[in-house]
């Protein structure tokens, strides 16, 4: 029954338009990047860098097989990010 539910749910999955861009960002970053780095590389201005879009990025990263982690950015600050 669980398998049929998963198959049913998969019919409703819609590819996020950011998916290809995030794949490119992650590949360019050697399989790791901070969420802020993804925001920047997607060209999102500060008004678009909010929790809703962070959750959207998180879902795409999870779908691509990345795991959440803590990374150090260029300024030496610890930031939430993604790695393989």
mmCIF file of N, CA, C and O in Angstrom:
data_model
loop_
_atom_site.group_PDB
_atom_site.id
_atom_site.type_symbol
_atom_site.label_atom_id
_atom_site.label_comp_id
_atom_site.label_asym_id
_atom_site.label_seq_id
_atom_site.Cartn_x
_atom_site.Cartn_y
_atom_site.Cartn_z
ATOM 1 N N UNK A 1 0.826 -1.194 0.000
ATOM 2 C CA UNK A 1 0.000 0.000 0.000
ATOM 3 C C UNK A 1 0.873 1.261 0.000
ATOM 4 O O UNK A 1 0.548 2.232 -0.667
ATOM 5 N N UNK A 2 1.973 1.227 0.764
ATOM 6 C CA UNK A 2 2.856 2.390 0.835
ATOM 7 C C UNK A 2 3.513 2.658 -0.519
ATOM 8 O O UNK A 2 3.685 3.810 -0.914
ATOM 9 N N UNK A 3 3.858 1.575 -1.233
ATOM 10 C CA UNK A 3 4.483 1.737 -2.547
ATOM 11 C C UNK A 3 3.524 2.386 -3.534
ATOM 12 O O UNK A 3 3.932 3.231 -4.329
ATOM 13 N N UNK A 4 2.255 2.005 -3.478
ATOM 14 C CA UNK A 4 1.292 2.600 -4.404
ATOM 15 C C UNK A 4 1.041 4.066 -4.061
ATOM 16 O O UNK A 4 0.819 4.882 -4.954
ATOM 17 N N UNK A 5 1.117 4.413 -2.769
ATOM 18 C CA UNK A 5 0.953 5.805 -2.365
ATOM 19 C C UNK A 5 2.114 6.646 -2.884
ATOM 20 O O UNK A 5 1.907 7.734 -3.422
ATOM 21 N N UNK A 6 3.340 6.129 -2.768
ATOM 22 C CA UNK A 6 4.511 6.847 -3.263
ATOM 23 C C UNK A 6 4.392 7.035 -4.777
ATOM 24 O O UNK A 6 4.639 8.133 -5.297
ATOM 25 N N UNK A 7 4.001 6.004 -5.489
ATOM 26 C CA UNK A 7 3.848 6.103 -6.943
ATOM 27 C C UNK A 7 2.782 7.137 -7.293
ATOM 28 O O UNK A 7 2.942 7.922 -8.232
ATOM 29 N N UNK A 8 1.691 7.149 -6.543
ATOM 30 C CA UNK A 8 0.615 8.116 -6.767
ATOM 31 C C UNK A 8 1.110 9.540 -6.522
ATOM 32 O O UNK A 8 0.850 10.440 -7.310
ATOM 33 N N UNK A 9 1.858 9.748 -5.428
ATOM 34 C CA UNK A 9 2.357 11.077 -5.102
ATOM 35 C C UNK A 9 3.354 11.575 -6.139
ATOM 36 O O UNK A 9 3.407 12.762 -6.430
ATOM 37 N N UNK A 10 4.156 10.671 -6.708
ATOM 38 C CA UNK A 10 5.150 11.068 -7.699
ATOM 39 C C UNK A 10 4.516 11.646 -8.951
ATOM 40 O O UNK A 10 5.133 12.438 -9.653
ATOM 41 N N UNK A 11 3.268 11.292 -9.222
ATOM 42 C CA UNK A 11 2.596 11.838 -10.399
ATOM 43 C C UNK A 11 2.320 13.324 -10.240
ATOM 44 O O UNK A 11 2.079 14.013 -11.227
ATOM 45 N N UNK A 12 2.358 13.826 -9.007
ATOM 46 C CA UNK A 12 2.068 15.228 -8.748
ATOM 47 C C UNK A 12 3.321 16.082 -8.554
ATOM 48 O O UNK A 12 3.230 17.282 -8.362
ATOM 49 N N UNK A 13 4.493 15.464 -8.596
ATOM 50 C CA UNK A 13 5.733 16.203 -8.419
ATOM 51 C C UNK A 13 5.990 17.037 -9.667
ATOM 52 O O UNK A 13 5.965 16.543 -10.788
ATOM 53 N N UNK A 14 6.236 18.310 -9.452
ATOM 54 C CA UNK A 14 6.524 19.228 -10.547
ATOM 55 C C UNK A 14 7.979 19.679 -10.386
ATOM 56 O O UNK A 14 8.398 20.068 -9.301
ATOM 57 N N UNK A 15 8.725 19.616 -11.470
ATOM 58 C CA UNK A 15 10.117 20.084 -11.407
ATOM 59 C C UNK A 15 10.142 21.580 -11.165
ATOM 60 O O UNK A 15 9.447 22.344 -11.826
ATOM 61 N N UNK A 16 10.970 21.986 -10.219
ATOM 62 C CA UNK A 16 11.125 23.395 -9.913
ATOM 63 C C UNK A 16 11.970 24.042 -11.012
ATOM 64 O O UNK A 16 12.999 23.494 -11.394
ATOM 65 N N UNK A 17 11.559 25.201 -11.512
ATOM 66 C CA UNK A 17 12.346 25.878 -12.556
ATOM 67 C C UNK A 17 13.763 26.232 -12.117
ATOM 68 O O UNK A 17 14.640 26.415 -12.957
ATOM 69 N N UNK A 18 14.020 26.330 -10.824
ATOM 70 C CA UNK A 18 15.358 26.631 -10.322
ATOM 71 C C UNK A 18 16.259 25.405 -10.294
ATOM 72 O O UNK A 18 17.458 25.531 -10.073
ATOM 73 N N UNK A 19 15.704 24.227 -10.489
ATOM 74 C CA UNK A 19 16.468 22.989 -10.323
ATOM 75 C C UNK A 19 17.740 22.971 -11.167
ATOM 76 O O UNK A 19 18.827 22.691 -10.656
ATOM 77 N N UNK A 20 17.628 23.264 -12.463
ATOM 78 C CA UNK A 20 18.804 23.220 -13.348
ATOM 79 C C UNK A 20 19.847 24.240 -12.914
ATOM 80 O O UNK A 20 21.048 23.950 -12.923
ATOM 81 N N UNK A 21 19.393 25.431 -12.516
ATOM 82 C CA UNK A 21 20.335 26.460 -12.067
ATOM 83 C C UNK A 21 21.040 26.038 -10.785
ATOM 84 O O UNK A 21 22.249 26.251 -10.633
ATOM 85 N N UNK A 22 20.297 25.434 -9.862
ATOM 86 C CA UNK A 22 20.900 24.988 -8.601
ATOM 87 C C UNK A 22 21.873 23.844 -8.865
ATOM 88 O O UNK A 22 22.958 23.788 -8.271
ATOM 89 N N UNK A 23 21.525 22.942 -9.783
ATOM 90 C CA UNK A 23 22.451 21.865 -10.153
ATOM 91 C C UNK A 23 23.769 22.455 -10.665
ATOM 92 O O UNK A 23 24.850 21.990 -10.307
ATOM 93 N N UNK A 24 23.669 23.474 -11.503
ATOM 94 C CA UNK A 24 24.859 24.122 -12.058
ATOM 95 C C UNK A 24 25.691 24.783 -10.956
ATOM 96 O O UNK A 24 26.919 24.656 -10.931
ATOM 97 N N UNK A 25 25.021 25.482 -10.041
ATOM 98 C CA UNK A 25 25.713 26.147 -8.928
ATOM 99 C C UNK A 25 26.447 25.114 -8.076
ATOM 100 O O UNK A 25 27.616 25.308 -7.713
ATOM 101 N N UNK A 26 25.769 24.016 -7.769
ATOM 102 C CA UNK A 26 26.387 22.999 -6.918
ATOM 103 C C UNK A 26 27.558 22.325 -7.621
ATOM 104 O O UNK A 26 28.586 22.060 -7.005
ATOM 105 N N UNK A 27 27.437 22.085 -8.916
ATOM 106 C CA UNK A 27 28.538 21.468 -9.668
ATOM 107 C C UNK A 27 29.738 22.415 -9.704
ATOM 108 O O UNK A 27 30.886 21.985 -9.530
ATOM 109 N N UNK A 28 29.477 23.698 -9.905
ATOM 110 C CA UNK A 28 30.566 24.685 -9.949
ATOM 111 C C UNK A 28 31.239 24.831 -8.591
ATOM 112 O O UNK A 28 32.426 25.159 -8.514
ATOM 113 N N UNK A 29 30.490 24.562 -7.522
ATOM 114 C CA UNK A 29 31.039 24.676 -6.171
ATOM 115 C C UNK A 29 31.623 23.387 -5.642
ATOM 116 O O UNK A 29 31.874 23.264 -4.442
ATOM 117 N N UNK A 30 31.819 22.417 -6.511
ATOM 118 C CA UNK A 30 32.411 21.150 -6.081
ATOM 119 C C UNK A 30 31.487 20.326 -5.206
ATOM 120 O O UNK A 30 31.932 19.553 -4.374
ATOM 121 N N UNK A 31 30.177 20.494 -5.388
ATOM 122 C CA UNK A 31 29.212 19.700 -4.629
ATOM 123 C C UNK A 31 28.862 20.281 -3.278
ATOM 124 O O UNK A 31 28.247 19.624 -2.459
ATOM 125 N N UNK A 32 29.243 21.542 -3.062
ATOM 126 C CA UNK A 32 28.874 22.192 -1.807
ATOM 127 C C UNK A 32 28.724 23.687 -2.029
ATOM 128 O O UNK A 32 29.433 24.284 -2.825
ATOM 129 N N UNK A 33 27.780 24.274 -1.306
ATOM 130 C CA UNK A 33 27.547 25.714 -1.407
ATOM 131 C C UNK A 33 26.629 26.133 -0.272
ATOM 132 O O UNK A 33 25.781 25.363 0.173
ATOM 133 N N UNK A 34 26.807 27.367 0.208
ATOM 134 C CA UNK A 34 25.901 27.887 1.228
ATOM 135 C C UNK A 34 24.589 28.295 0.563
ATOM 136 O O UNK A 34 24.537 28.553 -0.636
ATOM 137 N N UNK A 35 23.552 28.361 1.365
ATOM 138 C CA UNK A 35 22.262 28.817 0.855
ATOM 139 C C UNK A 35 22.387 30.252 0.357
ATOM 140 O O UNK A 35 21.852 30.597 -0.704
ATOM 141 N N UNK A 36 23.118 31.099 1.083
ATOM 142 C CA UNK A 36 23.341 32.477 0.630
ATOM 143 C C UNK A 36 24.086 32.509 -0.698
ATOM 144 O O UNK A 36 23.804 33.353 -1.548
ATOM 145 N N UNK A 37 25.029 31.618 -0.877
ATOM 146 C CA UNK A 37 25.755 31.535 -2.142
ATOM 147 C C UNK A 37 24.840 31.164 -3.292
ATOM 148 O O UNK A 37 24.969 31.685 -4.403
ATOM 149 N N UNK A 38 23.907 30.262 -3.020
ATOM 150 C CA UNK A 38 22.931 29.885 -4.048
ATOM 151 C C UNK A 38 22.046 31.071 -4.383
ATOM 152 O O UNK A 38 21.785 31.354 -5.557
ATOM 153 N N UNK A 39 21.585 31.796 -3.341
ATOM 154 C CA UNK A 39 20.794 33.008 -3.584
ATOM 155 C C UNK A 39 21.544 33.944 -4.530
ATOM 156 O O UNK A 39 20.982 34.438 -5.509
ATOM 157 N N UNK A 40 22.805 34.209 -4.220
ATOM 158 C CA UNK A 40 23.617 35.143 -5.001
ATOM 159 C C UNK A 40 23.790 34.657 -6.430
ATOM 160 O O UNK A 40 23.606 35.414 -7.383
ATOM 161 N N UNK A 41 24.129 33.384 -6.587
ATOM 162 C CA UNK A 41 24.385 32.841 -7.920
ATOM 163 C C UNK A 41 23.118 32.722 -8.760
ATOM 164 O O UNK A 41 23.190 32.707 -9.983
ATOM 165 N N UNK A 42 21.955 32.664 -8.095
ATOM 166 C CA UNK A 42 20.687 32.676 -8.831
ATOM 167 C C UNK A 42 20.293 34.096 -9.230
ATOM 168 O O UNK A 42 19.338 34.292 -9.973
ATOM 169 N N UNK A 43 21.016 35.078 -8.703
ATOM 170 C CA UNK A 43 20.742 36.464 -9.046
ATOM 171 C C UNK A 43 19.558 37.058 -8.299
ATOM 172 O O UNK A 43 18.945 38.015 -8.768
ATOM 173 N N UNK A 44 19.256 36.512 -7.122
ATOM 174 C CA UNK A 44 18.129 37.017 -6.337
ATOM 175 C C UNK A 44 18.571 38.221 -5.514
ATOM 176 O O UNK A 44 19.595 38.171 -4.835
ATOM 177 N N UNK A 45 17.805 39.301 -5.586
ATOM 178 C CA UNK A 45 18.151 40.466 -4.772
ATOM 179 C C UNK A 45 17.729 40.222 -3.323
ATOM 180 O O UNK A 45 17.061 39.249 -3.008
ATOM 181 N N UNK A 46 18.139 41.109 -2.439
ATOM 182 C CA UNK A 46 17.906 40.925 -0.997
ATOM 183 C C UNK A 46 16.431 40.744 -0.664
ATOM 184 O O UNK A 46 16.093 39.994 0.249
ATOM 185 N N UNK A 47 15.544 41.417 -1.380
ATOM 186 C CA UNK A 47 14.110 41.301 -1.084
ATOM 187 C C UNK A 47 13.568 39.914 -1.401
ATOM 188 O O UNK A 47 12.520 39.514 -0.892
ATOM 189 N N UNK A 48 14.294 39.154 -2.221
ATOM 190 C CA UNK A 48 13.873 37.798 -2.572
ATOM 191 C C UNK A 48 14.600 36.733 -1.759
ATOM 192 O O UNK A 48 14.314 35.553 -1.898
ATOM 193 N N UNK A 49 15.534 37.157 -0.913
ATOM 194 C CA UNK A 49 16.302 36.209 -0.102
ATOM 195 C C UNK A 49 15.621 36.047 1.258
ATOM 196 O O UNK A 49 16.096 36.539 2.265
ATOM 197 N N UNK A 50 14.516 35.325 1.258
ATOM 198 C CA UNK A 50 13.736 35.140 2.480
ATOM 199 C C UNK A 50 13.511 33.655 2.749
ATOM 200 O O UNK A 50 13.922 32.799 1.955
ATOM 201 N N UNK A 51 12.881 33.387 3.866
ATOM 202 C CA UNK A 51 12.681 32.008 4.306
ATOM 203 C C UNK A 51 11.940 31.137 3.306
ATOM 204 O O UNK A 51 12.257 29.955 3.152
ATOM 205 N N UNK A 52 10.969 31.699 2.627
ATOM 206 C CA UNK A 52 10.215 30.918 1.640
ATOM 207 C C UNK A 52 11.111 30.414 0.519
ATOM 208 O O UNK A 52 11.051 29.239 0.143
ATOM 209 N N UNK A 53 11.951 31.289 -0.010
ATOM 210 C CA UNK A 53 12.857 30.864 -1.069
ATOM 211 C C UNK A 53 13.977 29.987 -0.535
ATOM 212 O O UNK A 53 14.473 29.114 -1.247
ATOM 213 N N UNK A 54 14.370 30.169 0.727
ATOM 214 C CA UNK A 54 15.359 29.273 1.335
ATOM 215 C C UNK A 54 14.791 27.860 1.442
ATOM 216 O O UNK A 54 15.493 26.878 1.181
ATOM 217 N N UNK A 55 13.509 27.757 1.786
ATOM 218 C CA UNK A 55 12.867 26.432 1.846
ATOM 219 C C UNK A 55 12.755 25.814 0.457
ATOM 220 O O UNK A 55 12.906 24.604 0.288
ATOM 221 N N UNK A 56 12.494 26.655 -0.535
ATOM 222 C CA UNK A 56 12.423 26.170 -1.915
ATOM 223 C C UNK A 56 13.780 25.615 -2.347
ATOM 224 O O UNK A 56 13.866 24.527 -2.931
ATOM 225 N N UNK A 57 14.851 26.350 -2.056
ATOM 226 C CA UNK A 57 16.200 25.883 -2.371
ATOM 227 C C UNK A 57 16.493 24.591 -1.610
ATOM 228 O O UNK A 57 17.055 23.645 -2.164
ATOM 229 N N UNK A 58 16.104 24.540 -0.346
ATOM 230 C CA UNK A 58 16.337 23.343 0.469
ATOM 231 C C UNK A 58 15.656 22.124 -0.137
ATOM 232 O O UNK A 58 16.257 21.042 -0.201
ATOM 233 N N UNK A 59 14.438 22.279 -0.605
ATOM 234 C CA UNK A 59 13.720 21.149 -1.194
ATOM 235 C C UNK A 59 14.407 20.672 -2.467
ATOM 236 O O UNK A 59 14.568 19.471 -2.685
ATOM 237 N N UNK A 60 14.830 21.597 -3.304
ATOM 238 C CA UNK A 60 15.536 21.222 -4.529
ATOM 239 C C UNK A 60 16.837 20.506 -4.184
ATOM 240 O O UNK A 60 17.145 19.461 -4.769
ATOM 241 N N UNK A 61 17.582 21.025 -3.223
ATOM 242 C CA UNK A 61 18.842 20.389 -2.824
ATOM 243 C C UNK A 61 18.603 18.982 -2.288
ATOM 244 O O UNK A 61 19.339 18.048 -2.631
ATOM 245 N N UNK A 62 17.572 18.815 -1.461
ATOM 246 C CA UNK A 62 17.249 17.472 -0.953
ATOM 247 C C UNK A 62 16.876 16.539 -2.108
ATOM 248 O O UNK A 62 17.302 15.383 -2.149
ATOM 249 N N UNK A 63 16.085 17.047 -3.057
ATOM 250 C CA UNK A 63 15.689 16.239 -4.208
ATOM 251 C C UNK A 63 16.891 15.811 -5.042
ATOM 252 O O UNK A 63 16.878 14.746 -5.659
ATOM 253 N N UNK A 64 17.925 16.650 -5.066
ATOM 254 C CA UNK A 64 19.141 16.340 -5.821
ATOM 255 C C UNK A 64 20.107 15.462 -5.042
ATOM 256 O O UNK A 64 21.169 15.105 -5.548
ATOM 257 N N UNK A 65 19.768 15.135 -3.790
ATOM 258 C CA UNK A 65 20.597 14.239 -2.994
ATOM 259 C C UNK A 65 21.621 14.925 -2.113
ATOM 260 O O UNK A 65 22.511 14.271 -1.575
ATOM 261 N N UNK A 66 21.521 16.246 -1.961
ATOM 262 C CA UNK A 66 22.436 16.967 -1.079
ATOM 263 C C UNK A 66 21.917 16.938 0.350
ATOM 264 O O UNK A 66 20.724 16.820 0.582
ATOM 265 N N UNK A 67 22.863 17.053 1.294
ATOM 266 C CA UNK A 67 22.520 17.044 2.719
ATOM 267 C C UNK A 67 22.840 18.398 3.326
ATOM 268 O O UNK A 67 23.821 19.036 2.940
ATOM 269 N N UNK A 68 22.036 18.806 4.313
ATOM 270 C CA UNK A 68 22.343 20.076 4.984
ATOM 271 C C UNK A 68 23.631 19.965 5.786
ATOM 272 O O UNK A 68 23.948 18.910 6.335
ATOM 273 N N UNK A 69 24.367 21.058 5.833
ATOM 274 C CA UNK A 69 25.630 21.096 6.566
ATOM 275 C C UNK A 69 25.920 22.543 6.959
ATOM 276 O O UNK A 69 25.190 23.443 6.573
ATOM 277 N N UNK A 70 26.963 22.741 7.711
ATOM 278 C CA UNK A 70 27.427 24.085 8.045
ATOM 279 C C UNK A 70 28.754 24.301 7.337
ATOM 280 O O UNK A 70 29.667 23.488 7.459
ATOM 281 N N UNK A 71 28.831 25.389 6.583
ATOM 282 C CA UNK A 71 30.032 25.719 5.824
ATOM 283 C C UNK A 71 30.553 27.078 6.270
ATOM 284 O O UNK A 71 29.793 27.895 6.785
ATOM 285 N N UNK A 72 31.810 27.335 6.037
ATOM 286 C CA UNK A 72 32.402 28.640 6.330
ATOM 287 C C UNK A 72 32.449 29.437 5.029
ATOM 288 O O UNK A 72 32.967 28.956 4.023
ATOM 289 N N UNK A 73 31.895 30.652 5.058
ATOM 290 C CA UNK A 73 31.871 31.471 3.842
ATOM 291 C C UNK A 73 33.189 32.220 3.666
ATOM 292 O O UNK A 73 34.141 32.049 4.438
ATOM 293 N N UNK A 74 33.242 33.056 2.624
ATOM 294 C CA UNK A 74 34.467 33.795 2.305
ATOM 295 C C UNK A 74 34.892 34.759 3.403
ATOM 296 O O UNK A 74 36.057 35.140 3.492
ATOM 297 N N UNK A 75 33.939 35.171 4.245
ATOM 298 C CA UNK A 75 34.238 36.106 5.328
ATOM 299 C C UNK A 75 34.589 35.394 6.628
ATOM 300 O O UNK A 75 34.777 36.027 7.658
ATOM 301 N N UNK A 76 34.645 34.068 6.594
ATOM 302 C CA UNK A 76 34.967 33.298 7.784
ATOM 303 C C UNK A 76 33.781 33.034 8.692
ATOM 304 O O UNK A 76 33.939 32.536 9.799
ATOM 305 N N UNK A 77 32.581 33.363 8.243
ATOM 306 C CA UNK A 77 31.378 33.132 9.045
ATOM 307 C C UNK A 77 30.787 31.769 8.710
ATOM 308 O O UNK A 77 30.825 31.321 7.566
ATOM 309 N N UNK A 78 30.239 31.138 9.732
ATOM 310 C CA UNK A 78 29.600 29.833 9.544
ATOM 311 C C UNK A 78 28.195 30.058 8.996
ATOM 312 O O UNK A 78 27.432 30.838 9.543
ATOM 313 N N UNK A 79 27.878 29.361 7.908
ATOM 314 C CA UNK A 79 26.588 29.504 7.236
ATOM 315 C C UNK A 79 25.994 28.138 6.962
ATOM 316 O O UNK A 79 26.708 27.159 6.771
ATOM 317 N N UNK A 80 24.667 28.101 6.913
ATOM 318 C CA UNK A 80 23.997 26.870 6.520
ATOM 319 C C UNK A 80 24.190 26.661 5.031
ATOM 320 O O UNK A 80 24.158 27.602 4.247
ATOM 321 N N UNK A 81 24.416 25.420 4.675
ATOM 322 C CA UNK A 81 24.645 25.116 3.265
ATOM 323 C C UNK A 81 24.312 23.665 2.964
ATOM 324 O O UNK A 81 23.652 22.981 3.743
ATOM 325 N N UNK A 82 24.820 23.214 1.830
ATOM 326 C CA UNK A 82 24.497 21.878 1.299
ATOM 327 C C UNK A 82 25.759 21.211 0.794
ATOM 328 O O UNK A 82 26.646 21.860 0.270
ATOM 329 N N UNK A 83 25.829 19.889 0.938
ATOM 330 C CA UNK A 83 26.957 19.119 0.414
ATOM 331 C C UNK A 83 26.448 17.747 -0.022
ATOM 332 O O UNK A 83 25.381 17.312 0.383
ATOM 333 N N UNK A 84 27.262 17.089 -0.841
ATOM 334 C CA UNK A 84 26.889 15.747 -1.304
ATOM 335 C C UNK A 84 27.130 14.733 -0.237
ATOM 336 O O UNK A 84 27.896 14.887 0.641
#
